[in-house]
């Protein structure tokens, strides 16, 4: 095999990391008899030759050898090689790079790859009858990408479905047909009619479920009556169906690759499971249901009540994504997720803890079950040598701590004493000021260990200590905070300086002993250091004139973003910052979005007038959803003057998607960030629509 492999000058070709001279070794690894070598080679192929879906000249040069590898029935692991054509198809077909819209040199391989594969696409048809089910599944997916005759391909799929003995490959056929319908609308009606026939036919329940969910995906205009209910019933039939077989257990240790790590990570929840493929079908169904949050909750709740642990793991994963990306009435769902924390199966317990970890206040219905598990495990579980125990415990403790639940206190203390990473845990301490006496002595002893020269390896732990002092409002720590600030100033350690300043800022006038150090930083070149220092000095001295004097050169400076931050600081002084209003008004017309928003919201606070600011804020609201919280928290103060803003606020409240999801972002702060925006919008609507009632409530 690969007789012509070394006839190519691979060193003259490239991949993601430069010269492609290592590609022959990768290709030979793909056809090795050793499964570990194949896995490593596959990882290397995806990591370099097809890095993040990119196509290089070396990728194109590999294609004939990939075809040859799949065609040789003696080659082990041919299915994984065949799947590379699917991935390459996803990168080329329909891409502007493949269509020739981009004339750049780097776009050429995309077109070359598509052309070469299309000329040999007939080989995919031959693979449909291959003995290897993975090859058959890859063949239909590749045909969906590269077919030149969609109607003929559809007839081929229909014929093949009746012959296919393996449910995973039947699902692949249905998925590919739906893909063809999505990419080629002119055959959409034929695909939809066929899928409807399959749903109502006598095929096995897995095949019918696949037809149902891919019908919903590819033909959303055809509303399927009781889609969720039918899916639930089919999932029940799948559980009782005797014709599905669990795949053989692959208990190899992980290879030093991402592919190997993923295989081992997901092995426990797939072991012995004959219907693992339902996870992908349920995911597709959730995507099709989209904003129908109530239906999606019903689907998850049903699966959480199933005896099969795999189904519950799937449901917990989808529940976590639903809560993190969409808005809805999640109380009962969260309560049921909490009930899985004591499940006998580790994958279920782990996924339940993971689902609750980043839900913050939305985890309240599960507080008692979280606390029961945290208390039962004991504080020592934070450093348990058993990673199964440690990982689940840490997630549950963090979820409980974010609720401010006192039952988390012993665990938090033990975690802080352990010396392990606690950066997210210390952020919860602001809710535990009533228990400050339990935390402060330990905190003081740790702060005292910071030496005259900050060890770079301790930078994160020192920042954590300073954050803990800020969150707890620990005035007793001020001498050490000031000392550490002085050390950081001498070494120009900006990270520690900022952490110390934020801690001092939280103390208000109590930070008086640090004033000398703070005033030395008010003219620092870094605005993220200077501005907190200016705010602290004002909080200590109450010298408004000095505060405005420190801010003016920054507001009038050439750095627009720093000027916007300075304007935002000025807004905190309200009408007292009126002398700076003229300069800030200039910033409201800045080319930088955030500068405009910060300046405009500051002017609202300074002048209590909408003036010409509403158009600026409306435009920013529509341009970037991340500006909305800042705007919403400010705009309500204008009362009826901001009535033009009501449609925007109400539209935000009516949107079922979290704004973080709409922006394509994912982080552990998605839920609280979005919930903060919702609360700000509700408050702003009340203050704008009913200004007299909110004023009366405030005065009473």
PDB file of C-alpha atoms in Angstrom, residues 227-433:
ATOM      1  CA  UNK A 227     -43.282  16.365  18.156  1.00  0.00           C
ATOM      2  CA  UNK A 228     -41.975  16.075  21.708  1.00  0.00           C
ATOM      3  CA  UNK A 229     -44.596  13.542  22.753  1.00  0.00           C
ATOM      4  CA  UNK A 230     -43.884  11.336  19.743  1.00  0.00           C
ATOM      5  CA  UNK A 231     -40.160  11.513  20.434  1.00  0.00           C
ATOM      6  CA  UNK A 232     -40.711  10.537  24.060  1.00  0.00           C
ATOM      7  CA  UNK A 233     -42.800   7.543  23.033  1.00  0.00           C
ATOM      8  CA  UNK A 234     -40.185   6.418  20.524  1.00  0.00           C
ATOM      9  CA  UNK A 235     -37.446   6.719  23.141  1.00  0.00           C
ATOM     10  CA  UNK A 236     -39.551   4.459  25.329  1.00  0.00           C
ATOM     11  CA  UNK A 237     -39.855   1.937  22.493  1.00  0.00           C
ATOM     12  CA  UNK A 238     -36.094   2.055  21.958  1.00  0.00           C
ATOM     13  CA  UNK A 239     -35.538   1.122  25.605  1.00  0.00           C
ATOM     14  CA  UNK A 240     -37.702  -1.961  25.172  1.00  0.00           C
ATOM     15  CA  UNK A 241     -36.408  -2.926  21.724  1.00  0.00           C
ATOM     16  CA  UNK A 242     -34.388  -6.162  21.778  1.00  0.00           C
ATOM     17  CA  UNK A 243     -32.617  -5.683  18.446  1.00  0.00           C
ATOM     18  CA  UNK A 244     -29.874  -3.258  19.409  1.00  0.00           C
ATOM     19  CA  UNK A 245     -26.390  -4.323  20.418  1.00  0.00           C
ATOM     20  CA  UNK A 246     -23.912  -2.521  22.621  1.00  0.00           C
ATOM     21  CA  UNK A 247     -20.586  -1.862  20.859  1.00  0.00           C
ATOM     22  CA  UNK A 248     -17.540  -3.789  22.112  1.00  0.00           C
ATOM     23  CA  UNK A 249     -15.807  -2.190  25.061  1.00  0.00           C
ATOM     24  CA  UNK A 250     -12.616  -0.333  24.156  1.00  0.00           C
ATOM     25  CA  UNK A 251     -10.763  -0.330  27.472  1.00  0.00           C
ATOM     26  CA  UNK A 252      -7.412   0.822  26.119  1.00  0.00           C
ATOM     27  CA  UNK A 253      -5.727   3.536  28.185  1.00  0.00           C
ATOM     28  CA  UNK A 254      -5.788   6.973  26.641  1.00  0.00           C
ATOM     29  CA  UNK A 255      -3.102   7.700  24.098  1.00  0.00           C
ATOM     30  CA  UNK A 256      -1.307  11.067  24.514  1.00  0.00           C
ATOM     31  CA  UNK A 257      -3.824  12.680  22.178  1.00  0.00           C
ATOM     32  CA  UNK A 258      -7.033  14.670  22.340  1.00  0.00           C
ATOM     33  CA  UNK A 259      -8.797  11.846  20.501  1.00  0.00           C
ATOM     34  CA  UNK A 260      -7.642   9.350  23.134  1.00  0.00           C
ATOM     35  CA  UNK A 261      -8.587  11.610  26.027  1.00  0.00           C
ATOM     36  CA  UNK A 262     -12.102  12.074  24.628  1.00  0.00           C
ATOM     37  CA  UNK A 263     -12.485   8.328  24.096  1.00  0.00           C
ATOM     38  CA  UNK A 264     -11.553   7.529  27.682  1.00  0.00           C
ATOM     39  CA  UNK A 265     -13.583  10.406  29.143  1.00  0.00           C
ATOM     40  CA  UNK A 266     -16.809   9.275  27.507  1.00  0.00           C
ATOM     41  CA  UNK A 267     -16.201   5.532  27.872  1.00  0.00           C
ATOM     42  CA  UNK A 268     -17.929   5.161  31.287  1.00  0.00           C
ATOM     43  CA  UNK A 269     -21.249   6.583  30.100  1.00  0.00           C
ATOM     44  CA  UNK A 270     -21.192   4.489  26.900  1.00  0.00           C
ATOM     45  CA  UNK A 271     -20.053   1.192  28.394  1.00  0.00           C
ATOM     46  CA  UNK A 272     -22.608  -1.549  27.795  1.00  0.00           C
ATOM     47  CA  UNK A 273     -25.051   0.917  26.256  1.00  0.00           C
ATOM     48  CA  UNK A 274     -26.856  -0.315  23.145  1.00  0.00           C
ATOM     49  CA  UNK A 275     -28.564   3.004  22.385  1.00  0.00           C
ATOM     50  CA  UNK A 276     -25.743   5.531  22.803  1.00  0.00           C
ATOM     51  CA  UNK A 277     -26.702   6.917  19.398  1.00  0.00           C
ATOM     52  CA  UNK A 278     -29.878   8.380  20.898  1.00  0.00           C
ATOM     53  CA  UNK A 279     -27.731  11.145  22.414  1.00  0.00           C
ATOM     54  CA  UNK A 280     -27.072  12.692  19.008  1.00  0.00           C
ATOM     55  CA  UNK A 281     -30.693  12.305  17.956  1.00  0.00           C
ATOM     56  CA  UNK A 282     -31.919  14.034  21.105  1.00  0.00           C
ATOM     57  CA  UNK A 283     -29.401  16.840  20.538  1.00  0.00           C
ATOM     58  CA  UNK A 284     -30.711  17.334  16.985  1.00  0.00           C
ATOM     59  CA  UNK A 285     -34.261  17.358  18.333  1.00  0.00           C
ATOM     60  CA  UNK A 286     -33.362  20.025  20.894  1.00  0.00           C
ATOM     61  CA  UNK A 287     -31.815  22.146  18.156  1.00  0.00           C
ATOM     62  CA  UNK A 288     -34.981  21.773  16.089  1.00  0.00           C
ATOM     63  CA  UNK A 289     -37.209  22.683  19.031  1.00  0.00           C
ATOM     64  CA  UNK A 290     -35.056  25.778  19.627  1.00  0.00           C
ATOM     65  CA  UNK A 291     -37.151  28.414  21.445  1.00  0.00           C
ATOM     66  CA  UNK A 292     -39.853  25.898  22.448  1.00  0.00           C
ATOM     67  CA  UNK A 293     -38.306  25.767  25.896  1.00  0.00           C
ATOM     68  CA  UNK A 294     -41.309  24.178  27.621  1.00  0.00           C
ATOM     69  CA  UNK A 295     -41.234  21.253  25.171  1.00  0.00           C
ATOM     70  CA  UNK A 296     -37.511  20.858  25.674  1.00  0.00           C
ATOM     71  CA  UNK A 297     -37.918  20.816  29.446  1.00  0.00           C
ATOM     72  CA  UNK A 298     -40.609  18.135  29.105  1.00  0.00           C
ATOM     73  CA  UNK A 299     -38.267  16.006  26.990  1.00  0.00           C
ATOM     74  CA  UNK A 300     -35.431  16.332  29.518  1.00  0.00           C
ATOM     75  CA  UNK A 301     -37.691  15.639  32.489  1.00  0.00           C
ATOM     76  CA  UNK A 302     -38.944  12.435  30.864  1.00  0.00           C
ATOM     77  CA  UNK A 303     -35.393  11.221  30.258  1.00  0.00           C
ATOM     78  CA  UNK A 304     -34.318  12.087  33.814  1.00  0.00           C
ATOM     79  CA  UNK A 305     -36.981   9.662  35.036  1.00  0.00           C
ATOM     80  CA  UNK A 306     -35.683   6.768  32.956  1.00  0.00           C
ATOM     81  CA  UNK A 307     -33.861   3.869  34.635  1.00  0.00           C
ATOM     82  CA  UNK A 308     -31.071   3.774  32.020  1.00  0.00           C
ATOM     83  CA  UNK A 309     -28.139   5.838  33.337  1.00  0.00           C
ATOM     84  CA  UNK A 310     -27.038   6.714  29.798  1.00  0.00           C
ATOM     85  CA  UNK A 311     -30.356   8.398  29.104  1.00  0.00           C
ATOM     86  CA  UNK A 312     -30.080  10.403  32.299  1.00  0.00           C
ATOM     87  CA  UNK A 313     -26.528  11.494  31.436  1.00  0.00           C
ATOM     88  CA  UNK A 314     -27.777  12.673  28.035  1.00  0.00           C
ATOM     89  CA  UNK A 315     -30.650  14.511  29.695  1.00  0.00           C
ATOM     90  CA  UNK A 316     -28.376  16.193  32.226  1.00  0.00           C
ATOM     91  CA  UNK A 317     -26.037  17.357  29.476  1.00  0.00           C
ATOM     92  CA  UNK A 318     -28.939  18.805  27.490  1.00  0.00           C
ATOM     93  CA  UNK A 319     -30.421  20.312  30.646  1.00  0.00           C
ATOM     94  CA  UNK A 320     -27.162  22.093  31.381  1.00  0.00           C
ATOM     95  CA  UNK A 321     -27.013  23.492  27.858  1.00  0.00           C
ATOM     96  CA  UNK A 322     -30.666  24.522  27.941  1.00  0.00           C
ATOM     97  CA  UNK A 323     -30.301  26.461  31.190  1.00  0.00           C
ATOM     98  CA  UNK A 324     -27.057  28.040  30.049  1.00  0.00           C
ATOM     99  CA  UNK A 325     -28.343  29.169  26.652  1.00  0.00           C
ATOM    100  CA  UNK A 326     -32.056  29.798  27.035  1.00  0.00           C
ATOM    101  CA  UNK A 327     -34.421  31.502  29.437  1.00  0.00           C
ATOM    102  CA  UNK A 328     -37.351  29.716  30.979  1.00  0.00           C
ATOM    103  CA  UNK A 329     -39.097  28.322  34.061  1.00  0.00           C
ATOM    104  CA  UNK A 330     -36.367  25.958  35.204  1.00  0.00           C
ATOM    105  CA  UNK A 331     -37.330  25.448  38.866  1.00  0.00           C
ATOM    106  CA  UNK A 332     -38.694  21.925  38.500  1.00  0.00           C
ATOM    107  CA  UNK A 333     -35.948  20.903  36.086  1.00  0.00           C
ATOM    108  CA  UNK A 334     -33.257  22.105  38.488  1.00  0.00           C
ATOM    109  CA  UNK A 335     -34.926  20.225  41.338  1.00  0.00           C
ATOM    110  CA  UNK A 336     -34.899  17.012  39.294  1.00  0.00           C
ATOM    111  CA  UNK A 337     -31.258  17.559  38.330  1.00  0.00           C
ATOM    112  CA  UNK A 338     -30.476  17.818  42.024  1.00  0.00           C
ATOM    113  CA  UNK A 339     -32.173  14.462  42.612  1.00  0.00           C
ATOM    114  CA  UNK A 340     -29.515  12.845  40.398  1.00  0.00           C
ATOM    115  CA  UNK A 341     -26.659  13.895  42.697  1.00  0.00           C
ATOM    116  CA  UNK A 342     -26.971  10.695  44.726  1.00  0.00           C
ATOM    117  CA  UNK A 343     -27.470   8.364  41.747  1.00  0.00           C
ATOM    118  CA  UNK A 344     -25.572   5.068  42.063  1.00  0.00           C
ATOM    119  CA  UNK A 345     -23.794   5.643  38.734  1.00  0.00           C
ATOM    120  CA  UNK A 346     -20.782   7.966  38.756  1.00  0.00           C
ATOM    121  CA  UNK A 347     -21.343   9.439  35.251  1.00  0.00           C
ATOM    122  CA  UNK A 348     -24.834  10.498  36.323  1.00  0.00           C
ATOM    123  CA  UNK A 349     -23.626  12.065  39.587  1.00  0.00           C
ATOM    124  CA  UNK A 350     -20.791  13.858  37.794  1.00  0.00           C
ATOM    125  CA  UNK A 351     -23.029  15.274  35.077  1.00  0.00           C
ATOM    126  CA  UNK A 352     -25.623  16.436  37.620  1.00  0.00           C
ATOM    127  CA  UNK A 353     -22.941  18.304  39.574  1.00  0.00           C
ATOM    128  CA  UNK A 354     -21.594  19.803  36.360  1.00  0.00           C
ATOM    129  CA  UNK A 355     -25.081  20.914  35.324  1.00  0.00           C
ATOM    130  CA  UNK A 356     -25.600  22.776  38.617  1.00  0.00           C
ATOM    131  CA  UNK A 357     -22.127  24.250  39.011  1.00  0.00           C
ATOM    132  CA  UNK A 358     -22.650  27.352  36.866  1.00  0.00           C
ATOM    133  CA  UNK A 359     -26.347  28.011  37.421  1.00  0.00           C
ATOM    134  CA  UNK A 360     -25.745  30.338  40.413  1.00  0.00           C
ATOM    135  CA  UNK A 361     -29.065  31.491  41.945  1.00  0.00           C
ATOM    136  CA  UNK A 362     -31.043  29.267  39.578  1.00  0.00           C
ATOM    137  CA  UNK A 363     -29.674  26.297  41.565  1.00  0.00           C
ATOM    138  CA  UNK A 364     -31.792  27.294  44.581  1.00  0.00           C
ATOM    139  CA  UNK A 365     -34.398  24.496  44.107  1.00  0.00           C
ATOM    140  CA  UNK A 366     -31.529  21.984  44.407  1.00  0.00           C
ATOM    141  CA  UNK A 367     -29.931  23.598  47.465  1.00  0.00           C
ATOM    142  CA  UNK A 368     -30.986  20.906  49.934  1.00  0.00           C
ATOM    143  CA  UNK A 369     -29.783  18.034  47.759  1.00  0.00           C
ATOM    144  CA  UNK A 370     -26.516  19.861  47.082  1.00  0.00           C
ATOM    145  CA  UNK A 371     -26.010  20.473  50.796  1.00  0.00           C
ATOM    146  CA  UNK A 372     -26.797  16.863  51.669  1.00  0.00           C
ATOM    147  CA  UNK A 373     -24.119  15.598  49.296  1.00  0.00           C
ATOM    148  CA  UNK A 374     -21.547  18.205  50.352  1.00  0.00           C
ATOM    149  CA  UNK A 375     -22.045  17.434  54.037  1.00  0.00           C
ATOM    150  CA  UNK A 376     -22.030  13.668  53.456  1.00  0.00           C
ATOM    151  CA  UNK A 377     -18.756  13.822  51.509  1.00  0.00           C
ATOM    152  CA  UNK A 378     -17.075  15.973  54.161  1.00  0.00           C
ATOM    153  CA  UNK A 379     -14.645  18.889  53.728  1.00  0.00           C
ATOM    154  CA  UNK A 380     -11.716  16.540  53.112  1.00  0.00           C
ATOM    155  CA  UNK A 381     -13.289  15.580  49.767  1.00  0.00           C
ATOM    156  CA  UNK A 382     -11.858  18.796  48.275  1.00  0.00           C
ATOM    157  CA  UNK A 383      -8.435  17.105  48.137  1.00  0.00           C
ATOM    158  CA  UNK A 384      -9.598  13.486  47.891  1.00  0.00           C
ATOM    159  CA  UNK A 385      -7.086  11.305  46.008  1.00  0.00           C
ATOM    160  CA  UNK A 386     -10.054   9.767  44.196  1.00  0.00           C
ATOM    161  CA  UNK A 387     -10.698  12.152  41.300  1.00  0.00           C
ATOM    162  CA  UNK A 388     -14.257  10.900  40.935  1.00  0.00           C
ATOM    163  CA  UNK A 389     -14.960  12.049  44.480  1.00  0.00           C
ATOM    164  CA  UNK A 390     -12.915  15.228  44.238  1.00  0.00           C
ATOM    165  CA  UNK A 391     -14.299  16.497  40.926  1.00  0.00           C
ATOM    166  CA  UNK A 392     -17.961  16.029  41.823  1.00  0.00           C
ATOM    167  CA  UNK A 393     -17.478  17.464  45.317  1.00  0.00           C
ATOM    168  CA  UNK A 394     -15.755  20.598  44.046  1.00  0.00           C
ATOM    169  CA  UNK A 395     -18.546  21.314  41.593  1.00  0.00           C
ATOM    170  CA  UNK A 396     -21.251  20.747  44.215  1.00  0.00           C
ATOM    171  CA  UNK A 397     -19.482  22.889  46.808  1.00  0.00           C
ATOM    172  CA  UNK A 398     -19.061  25.723  44.312  1.00  0.00           C
ATOM    173  CA  UNK A 399     -22.737  25.534  43.330  1.00  0.00           C
ATOM    174  CA  UNK A 400     -23.773  25.620  46.991  1.00  0.00           C
ATOM    175  CA  UNK A 401     -21.358  28.444  47.814  1.00  0.00           C
ATOM    176  CA  UNK A 402     -22.696  30.551  44.960  1.00  0.00           C
ATOM    177  CA  UNK A 403     -26.067  30.354  46.704  1.00  0.00           C
ATOM    178  CA  UNK A 404     -24.536  31.747  49.886  1.00  0.00           C
ATOM    179  CA  UNK A 405     -25.725  28.653  51.728  1.00  0.00           C
ATOM    180  CA  UNK A 406     -24.175  28.417  55.226  1.00  0.00           C
ATOM    181  CA  UNK A 407     -23.851  24.654  54.871  1.00  0.00           C
ATOM    182  CA  UNK A 408     -20.987  25.319  52.459  1.00  0.00           C
ATOM    183  CA  UNK A 409     -18.849  27.138  55.077  1.00  0.00           C
ATOM    184  CA  UNK A 410     -16.864  24.133  56.425  1.00  0.00           C
ATOM    185  CA  UNK A 411     -16.080  23.035  52.885  1.00  0.00           C
ATOM    186  CA  UNK A 412     -14.970  26.516  51.825  1.00  0.00           C
ATOM    187  CA  UNK A 413     -12.694  26.814  54.854  1.00  0.00           C
ATOM    188  CA  UNK A 414     -11.092  23.455  54.121  1.00  0.00           C
ATOM    189  CA  UNK A 415     -10.649  24.352  50.459  1.00  0.00           C
ATOM    190  CA  UNK A 416      -8.948  27.652  51.298  1.00  0.00           C
ATOM    191  CA  UNK A 417      -6.708  25.882  53.811  1.00  0.00           C
ATOM    192  CA  UNK A 418      -5.717  23.230  51.260  1.00  0.00           C
ATOM    193  CA  UNK A 419      -3.604  25.505  49.101  1.00  0.00           C
ATOM    194  CA  UNK A 420      -5.354  24.169  45.997  1.00  0.00           C
ATOM    195  CA  UNK A 421      -6.799  26.414  43.272  1.00  0.00           C
ATOM    196  CA  UNK A 422      -9.808  28.299  44.680  1.00  0.00           C
ATOM    197  CA  UNK A 423     -10.144  31.333  42.384  1.00  0.00           C
ATOM    198  CA  UNK A 424     -13.858  30.743  41.703  1.00  0.00           C
ATOM    199  CA  UNK A 425     -14.625  29.801  45.294  1.00  0.00           C
ATOM    200  CA  UNK A 426     -13.210  33.022  46.784  1.00  0.00           C
ATOM    201  CA  UNK A 427     -15.577  35.007  44.564  1.00  0.00           C
ATOM    202  CA  UNK A 428     -18.479  33.655  46.654  1.00  0.00           C
ATOM    203  CA  UNK A 429     -17.191  34.965  49.985  1.00  0.00           C
ATOM    204  CA  UNK A 430     -19.100  38.231  49.724  1.00  0.00           C
ATOM    205  CA  UNK A 431     -22.189  36.242  50.704  1.00  0.00           C
ATOM    206  CA  UNK A 432     -20.508  34.953  53.863  1.00  0.00           C
ATOM    207  CA  UNK A 433     -19.702  38.142  55.744  1.00  0.00           C
TER     208      UNK A 433
END
